[in-house]
Amino acid sequence: VLAVAGLVAGVAVAVAAGRWPRRALPALAVLAAVALAGGAASGAFDGLLSAGAGTRLTLASSHRVSQTRAALDLVADRPLTGTGPGRAELIWTEPDGSALLARYVHNEYVQVLTELGLVGVALLALLLGGVAWLVARGRASGPAARWAGVAAGLAALGVHSALDFLWHLGAIPLVAAAVAGLAAPRADPR
């Protein structure tokens, strides 16, 4: 259901891309990503996804919730600088009393906050803002369909990154960078 909703939203963005003011698109993309990430974090989609689906298809996996809580506990200890790259050890206790350990949160934004603190999140925001600005500037320099595809693909990656650990697979950020380059404005021949 969530995938179909995402598909419908993506088609709506692609169809309406030529009609929206250029300045509104980055704000709408950020708003949509924040709404989806907030809904996922709050468990708003749990009933929708778990109806008829196995435990693998739910956002409320007890391990995901526990990993996020353990990560936020680490953030509370070192909010400014985080634990350091690759040094986060997420430890929590299950209801049966067993202790579990994980290295990654199923949310790249929380992972960056955990490992790099508020400094890392600020730098990540600058990077993502720069990519959004570059893609937004390229809207007028190429076919609208290509731009809409790039924008939709990057938005999908942004939302998916709040639900899984994707950036640890080097090919995914590299493909995202290449795709963003497809929508970049053309260089001035002078």
PDB file of C-alpha atoms in Angstrom:
ATOM      1  CA  VAL A   1       0.000   0.000   0.000  1.00  0.00           C
ATOM      2  CA  LEU A   2       2.817   2.386   0.886  1.00  0.00           C
ATOM      3  CA  ALA A   3       4.640   1.576  -2.370  1.00  0.00           C
ATOM      4  CA  VAL A   4       1.496   2.249  -4.414  1.00  0.00           C
ATOM      5  CA  ALA A   5       0.954   5.526  -2.545  1.00  0.00           C
ATOM      6  CA  GLY A   6       4.547   6.480  -3.336  1.00  0.00           C
ATOM      7  CA  LEU A   7       4.049   5.579  -6.988  1.00  0.00           C
ATOM      8  CA  VAL A   8       0.899   7.696  -7.202  1.00  0.00           C
ATOM      9  CA  ALA A   9       2.673  10.611  -5.497  1.00  0.00           C
ATOM     10  CA  GLY A  10       5.616  10.265  -7.899  1.00  0.00           C
ATOM     11  CA  VAL A  11       3.342  10.302 -10.940  1.00  0.00           C
ATOM     12  CA  ALA A  12       1.546  13.362  -9.555  1.00  0.00           C
ATOM     13  CA  VAL A  13       4.886  15.141  -9.128  1.00  0.00           C
ATOM     14  CA  ALA A  14       5.985  14.188 -12.654  1.00  0.00           C
ATOM     15  CA  VAL A  15       2.720  15.394 -14.194  1.00  0.00           C
ATOM     16  CA  ALA A  16       2.590  18.625 -12.207  1.00  0.00           C
ATOM     17  CA  ALA A  17       6.328  19.424 -12.426  1.00  0.00           C
ATOM     18  CA  GLY A  18       5.860  21.890 -15.262  1.00  0.00           C
ATOM     19  CA  ARG A  19       3.079  23.742 -13.445  1.00  0.00           C
ATOM     20  CA  TRP A  20       4.588  24.292  -9.999  1.00  0.00           C
ATOM     21  CA  PRO A  21       6.674  27.371  -9.264  1.00  0.00           C
ATOM     22  CA  ARG A  22      10.363  26.544  -9.276  1.00  0.00           C
ATOM     23  CA  ARG A  23      10.881  27.761  -5.701  1.00  0.00           C
ATOM     24  CA  ALA A  24       8.099  25.576  -4.288  1.00  0.00           C
ATOM     25  CA  LEU A  25       9.524  22.201  -5.349  1.00  0.00           C
ATOM     26  CA  PRO A  26      12.428  21.863  -2.878  1.00  0.00           C
ATOM     27  CA  ALA A  27      10.162  22.969  -0.033  1.00  0.00           C
ATOM     28  CA  LEU A  28       7.491  20.456  -1.075  1.00  0.00           C
ATOM     29  CA  ALA A  29      10.076  17.672  -1.327  1.00  0.00           C
ATOM     30  CA  VAL A  30      11.439  18.441   2.150  1.00  0.00           C
ATOM     31  CA  LEU A  31       7.908  18.669   3.561  1.00  0.00           C
ATOM     32  CA  ALA A  32       6.939  15.304   2.041  1.00  0.00           C
ATOM     33  CA  ALA A  33      10.125  13.629   3.307  1.00  0.00           C
ATOM     34  CA  VAL A  34       9.659  15.031   6.818  1.00  0.00           C
ATOM     35  CA  ALA A  35       5.985  13.973   6.853  1.00  0.00           C
ATOM     36  CA  LEU A  36       6.799  10.433   5.744  1.00  0.00           C
ATOM     37  CA  ALA A  37       9.757  10.089   8.097  1.00  0.00           C
ATOM     38  CA  GLY A  38       7.687  11.484  10.965  1.00  0.00           C
ATOM     39  CA  GLY A  39       4.829   9.143  10.178  1.00  0.00           C
ATOM     40  CA  ALA A  40       7.187   6.187  10.044  1.00  0.00           C
ATOM     41  CA  ALA A  41       8.917   7.143  13.297  1.00  0.00           C
ATOM     42  CA  SER A  42       5.627   7.680  15.107  1.00  0.00           C
ATOM     43  CA  GLY A  43       4.209   4.369  13.930  1.00  0.00           C
ATOM     44  CA  ALA A  44       1.364   6.044  12.017  1.00  0.00           C
ATOM     45  CA  PHE A  45       1.682   3.500   9.199  1.00  0.00           C
ATOM     46  CA  ASP A  46       1.856   0.436  11.452  1.00  0.00           C
ATOM     47  CA  GLY A  47      -1.780  -0.592  11.167  1.00  0.00           C
ATOM     48  CA  LEU A  48      -1.795   0.066   7.444  1.00  0.00           C
ATOM     49  CA  LEU A  49       1.271  -2.048   6.794  1.00  0.00           C
ATOM     50  CA  SER A  50       0.668  -4.852   9.248  1.00  0.00           C
ATOM     51  CA  ALA A  51      -2.864  -5.585   8.009  1.00  0.00           C
ATOM     52  CA  GLY A  52      -2.332  -8.817   6.132  1.00  0.00           C
ATOM     53  CA  ALA A  53       1.441  -8.419   5.958  1.00  0.00           C
ATOM     54  CA  GLY A  54       4.123 -10.404   7.739  1.00  0.00           C
ATOM     55  CA  THR A  55       6.446  -8.964  10.313  1.00  0.00           C
ATOM     56  CA  ARG A  56       9.000  -8.203   7.600  1.00  0.00           C
ATOM     57  CA  LEU A  57       6.736  -5.606   5.983  1.00  0.00           C
ATOM     58  CA  THR A  58       6.049  -3.499   9.041  1.00  0.00           C
ATOM     59  CA  LEU A  59       7.745  -0.297  10.113  1.00  0.00           C
ATOM     60  CA  ALA A  60       7.148  -1.192  13.759  1.00  0.00           C
ATOM     61  CA  SER A  61       9.610  -4.056  13.893  1.00  0.00           C
ATOM     62  CA  SER A  62      10.584  -4.292  17.550  1.00  0.00           C
ATOM     63  CA  HIS A  63      14.246  -4.361  16.552  1.00  0.00           C
ATOM     64  CA  ARG A  64      13.931  -1.152  14.525  1.00  0.00           C
ATOM     65  CA  VAL A  65      12.208   0.672  17.371  1.00  0.00           C
ATOM     66  CA  SER A  66      14.744  -0.664  19.886  1.00  0.00           C
ATOM     67  CA  GLN A  67      17.672   0.252  17.625  1.00  0.00           C
ATOM     68  CA  THR A  68      16.348   3.784  17.262  1.00  0.00           C
ATOM     69  CA  ARG A  69      15.904   4.135  21.029  1.00  0.00           C
ATOM     70  CA  ALA A  70      19.419   2.813  21.640  1.00  0.00           C
ATOM     71  CA  ALA A  71      20.789   5.255  19.040  1.00  0.00           C
ATOM     72  CA  LEU A  72      18.969   8.189  20.608  1.00  0.00           C
ATOM     73  CA  ASP A  73      20.400   7.186  23.996  1.00  0.00           C
ATOM     74  CA  LEU A  74      23.891   7.445  22.456  1.00  0.00           C
ATOM     75  CA  VAL A  75      22.974  10.834  20.983  1.00  0.00           C
ATOM     76  CA  ALA A  76      21.903  12.038  24.423  1.00  0.00           C
ATOM     77  CA  ASP A  77      25.374  11.142  25.740  1.00  0.00           C
ATOM     78  CA  ARG A  78      27.278  12.933  22.932  1.00  0.00           C
ATOM     79  CA  PRO A  79      24.898  15.255  21.078  1.00  0.00           C
ATOM     80  CA  LEU A  80      27.440  17.553  19.452  1.00  0.00           C
ATOM     81  CA  THR A  81      30.045  15.151  18.050  1.00  0.00           C
ATOM     82  CA  GLY A  82      28.387  11.737  18.228  1.00  0.00           C
ATOM     83  CA  THR A  83      30.167   8.449  18.872  1.00  0.00           C
ATOM     84  CA  GLY A  84      32.463   8.696  15.848  1.00  0.00           C
ATOM     85  CA  PRO A  85      32.222   7.051  12.426  1.00  0.00           C
ATOM     86  CA  GLY A  86      31.597   3.325  12.721  1.00  0.00           C
ATOM     87  CA  ARG A  87      31.754   3.399  16.520  1.00  0.00           C
ATOM     88  CA  ALA A  88      28.046   3.240  17.352  1.00  0.00           C
ATOM     89  CA  GLU A  89      27.132   0.132  19.297  1.00  0.00           C
ATOM     90  CA  LEU A  90      23.387  -0.079  19.740  1.00  0.00           C
ATOM     91  CA  ILE A  91      22.608  -2.278  22.728  1.00  0.00           C
ATOM     92  CA  TRP A  92      19.126  -2.976  24.065  1.00  0.00           C
ATOM     93  CA  THR A  93      17.289  -5.544  26.141  1.00  0.00           C
ATOM     94  CA  GLU A  94      14.439  -7.564  24.684  1.00  0.00           C
ATOM     95  CA  PRO A  95      11.262  -8.305  26.682  1.00  0.00           C
ATOM     96  CA  ASP A  96      12.571 -11.833  27.378  1.00  0.00           C
ATOM     97  CA  GLY A  97      15.675 -10.326  29.043  1.00  0.00           C
ATOM     98  CA  SER A  98      18.169 -11.077  26.281  1.00  0.00           C
ATOM     99  CA  ALA A  99      20.564  -8.315  25.238  1.00  0.00           C
ATOM    100  CA  LEU A 100      21.017  -7.523  21.556  1.00  0.00           C
ATOM    101  CA  LEU A 101      23.680  -5.528  19.710  1.00  0.00           C
ATOM    102  CA  ALA A 102      23.470  -3.804  16.322  1.00  0.00           C
ATOM    103  CA  ARG A 103      25.807  -1.510  14.421  1.00  0.00           C
ATOM    104  CA  TYR A 104      23.266   0.279  12.216  1.00  0.00           C
ATOM    105  CA  VAL A 105      19.981   2.048  12.759  1.00  0.00           C
ATOM    106  CA  HIS A 106      17.412   1.471  10.022  1.00  0.00           C
ATOM    107  CA  ASN A 107      17.426   5.227   9.429  1.00  0.00           C
ATOM    108  CA  GLU A 108      20.400   6.945   7.805  1.00  0.00           C
ATOM    109  CA  TYR A 109      19.566  10.335   9.302  1.00  0.00           C
ATOM    110  CA  VAL A 110      19.519   8.944  12.844  1.00  0.00           C
ATOM    111  CA  GLN A 111      22.701   6.980  12.012  1.00  0.00           C
ATOM    112  CA  VAL A 112      24.474  10.211  11.012  1.00  0.00           C
ATOM    113  CA  LEU A 113      23.178  11.924  14.151  1.00  0.00           C
ATOM    114  CA  THR A 114      24.413   9.007  16.275  1.00  0.00           C
ATOM    115  CA  GLU A 115      27.867   8.761  14.718  1.00  0.00           C
ATOM    116  CA  LEU A 116      28.577  12.406  13.801  1.00  0.00           C
ATOM    117  CA  GLY A 117      26.289  14.342  16.150  1.00  0.00           C
ATOM    118  CA  LEU A 118      24.695  17.689  15.418  1.00  0.00           C
ATOM    119  CA  VAL A 119      27.823  18.788  13.542  1.00  0.00           C
ATOM    120  CA  GLY A 120      27.444  15.878  11.120  1.00  0.00           C
ATOM    121  CA  VAL A 121      23.712  16.481  10.688  1.00  0.00           C
ATOM    122  CA  ALA A 122      24.381  20.151   9.906  1.00  0.00           C
ATOM    123  CA  LEU A 123      26.951  19.171   7.278  1.00  0.00           C
ATOM    124  CA  LEU A 124      24.566  16.567   5.857  1.00  0.00           C
ATOM    125  CA  ALA A 125      21.829  19.216   5.646  1.00  0.00           C
ATOM    126  CA  LEU A 126      24.216  21.494   3.733  1.00  0.00           C
ATOM    127  CA  LEU A 127      25.103  18.669   1.342  1.00  0.00           C
ATOM    128  CA  LEU A 128      21.497  17.649   0.707  1.00  0.00           C
ATOM    129  CA  GLY A 129      20.454  21.294   0.399  1.00  0.00           C
ATOM    130  CA  GLY A 130      23.221  21.844  -2.157  1.00  0.00           C
ATOM    131  CA  VAL A 131      22.100  18.850  -4.192  1.00  0.00           C
ATOM    132  CA  ALA A 132      18.471  20.043  -4.042  1.00  0.00           C
ATOM    133  CA  TRP A 133      19.564  23.534  -5.126  1.00  0.00           C
ATOM    134  CA  LEU A 134      21.619  22.106  -8.025  1.00  0.00           C
ATOM    135  CA  VAL A 135      18.752  19.914  -9.211  1.00  0.00           C
ATOM    136  CA  ALA A 136      16.231  22.768  -8.837  1.00  0.00           C
ATOM    137  CA  ARG A 137      18.479  25.072 -10.912  1.00  0.00           C
ATOM    138  CA  GLY A 138      18.675  22.449 -13.653  1.00  0.00           C
ATOM    139  CA  ARG A 139      14.922  22.261 -14.081  1.00  0.00           C
ATOM    140  CA  ALA A 140      14.860  24.722 -16.980  1.00  0.00           C
ATOM    141  CA  SER A 141      17.934  23.390 -18.811  1.00  0.00           C
ATOM    142  CA  GLY A 142      16.650  20.031 -20.007  1.00  0.00           C
ATOM    143  CA  PRO A 143      13.578  17.969 -20.741  1.00  0.00           C
ATOM    144  CA  ALA A 144      10.918  18.185 -18.031  1.00  0.00           C
ATOM    145  CA  ALA A 145      10.527  14.389 -17.975  1.00  0.00           C
ATOM    146  CA  ARG A 146      14.229  13.876 -17.215  1.00  0.00           C
ATOM    147  CA  TRP A 147      14.141  16.474 -14.461  1.00  0.00           C
ATOM    148  CA  ALA A 148      10.978  14.971 -12.946  1.00  0.00           C
ATOM    149  CA  GLY A 149      12.538  11.496 -13.032  1.00  0.00           C
ATOM    150  CA  VAL A 150      15.677  12.733 -11.292  1.00  0.00           C
ATOM    151  CA  ALA A 151      13.673  14.644  -8.693  1.00  0.00           C
ATOM    152  CA  ALA A 152      11.405  11.647  -8.044  1.00  0.00           C
ATOM    153  CA  GLY A 153      14.356   9.246  -7.801  1.00  0.00           C
ATOM    154  CA  LEU A 154      16.231  11.447  -5.362  1.00  0.00           C
ATOM    155  CA  ALA A 155      13.077  12.024  -3.307  1.00  0.00           C
ATOM    156  CA  ALA A 156      12.508   8.260  -3.173  1.00  0.00           C
ATOM    157  CA  LEU A 157      16.080   7.739  -1.988  1.00  0.00           C
ATOM    158  CA  GLY A 158      15.628  10.464   0.628  1.00  0.00           C
ATOM    159  CA  VAL A 159      12.474   8.870   2.008  1.00  0.00           C
ATOM    160  CA  HIS A 160      13.855   5.316   1.803  1.00  0.00           C
ATOM    161  CA  SER A 161      16.944   6.470   3.695  1.00  0.00           C
ATOM    162  CA  ALA A 162      14.705   7.224   6.680  1.00  0.00           C
ATOM    163  CA  LEU A 163      13.561   3.596   6.662  1.00  0.00           C
ATOM    164  CA  ASP A 164      16.746   1.606   6.051  1.00  0.00           C
ATOM    165  CA  PHE A 165      20.537   1.821   5.993  1.00  0.00           C
ATOM    166  CA  LEU A 166      21.336   2.489   2.332  1.00  0.00           C
ATOM    167  CA  TRP A 167      24.314   4.823   2.349  1.00  0.00           C
ATOM    168  CA  HIS A 168      26.630   2.094   3.617  1.00  0.00           C
ATOM    169  CA  LEU A 169      26.441   0.462   0.195  1.00  0.00           C
ATOM    170  CA  GLY A 170      28.771   2.683  -1.830  1.00  0.00           C
ATOM    171  CA  ALA A 171      26.978   2.104  -5.129  1.00  0.00           C
ATOM    172  CA  ILE A 172      23.762   3.741  -3.915  1.00  0.00           C
ATOM    173  CA  PRO A 173      25.189   7.211  -3.097  1.00  0.00           C
ATOM    174  CA  LEU A 174      27.313   7.063  -6.265  1.00  0.00           C
ATOM    175  CA  VAL A 175      24.269   6.344  -8.425  1.00  0.00           C
ATOM    176  CA  ALA A 176      22.373   9.125  -6.630  1.00  0.00           C
ATOM    177  CA  ALA A 177      25.207  11.554  -7.411  1.00  0.00           C
ATOM    178  CA  ALA A 178      25.230  10.489 -11.069  1.00  0.00           C
ATOM    179  CA  VAL A 179      21.461  10.847 -11.284  1.00  0.00           C
ATOM    180  CA  ALA A 180      21.644  14.304  -9.688  1.00  0.00           C
ATOM    181  CA  GLY A 181      24.221  15.224 -12.330  1.00  0.00           C
ATOM    182  CA  LEU A 182      21.681  14.400 -15.039  1.00  0.00           C
ATOM    183  CA  ALA A 183      19.526  17.283 -13.858  1.00  0.00           C
ATOM    184  CA  ALA A 184      22.323  19.755 -13.189  1.00  0.00           C
ATOM    185  CA  PRO A 185      22.185  22.979 -15.177  1.00  0.00           C
ATOM    186  CA  ARG A 186      24.244  23.074 -18.336  1.00  0.00           C
ATOM    187  CA  ALA A 187      27.622  24.720 -18.030  1.00  0.00           C
ATOM    188  CA  ASP A 188      28.098  28.112 -19.620  1.00  0.00           C
ATOM    189  CA  PRO A 189      30.114  27.529 -22.818  1.00  0.00           C
ATOM    190  CA  ARG A 190      32.129  30.691 -22.126  1.00  0.00           C
TER     191      ARG A 190
END
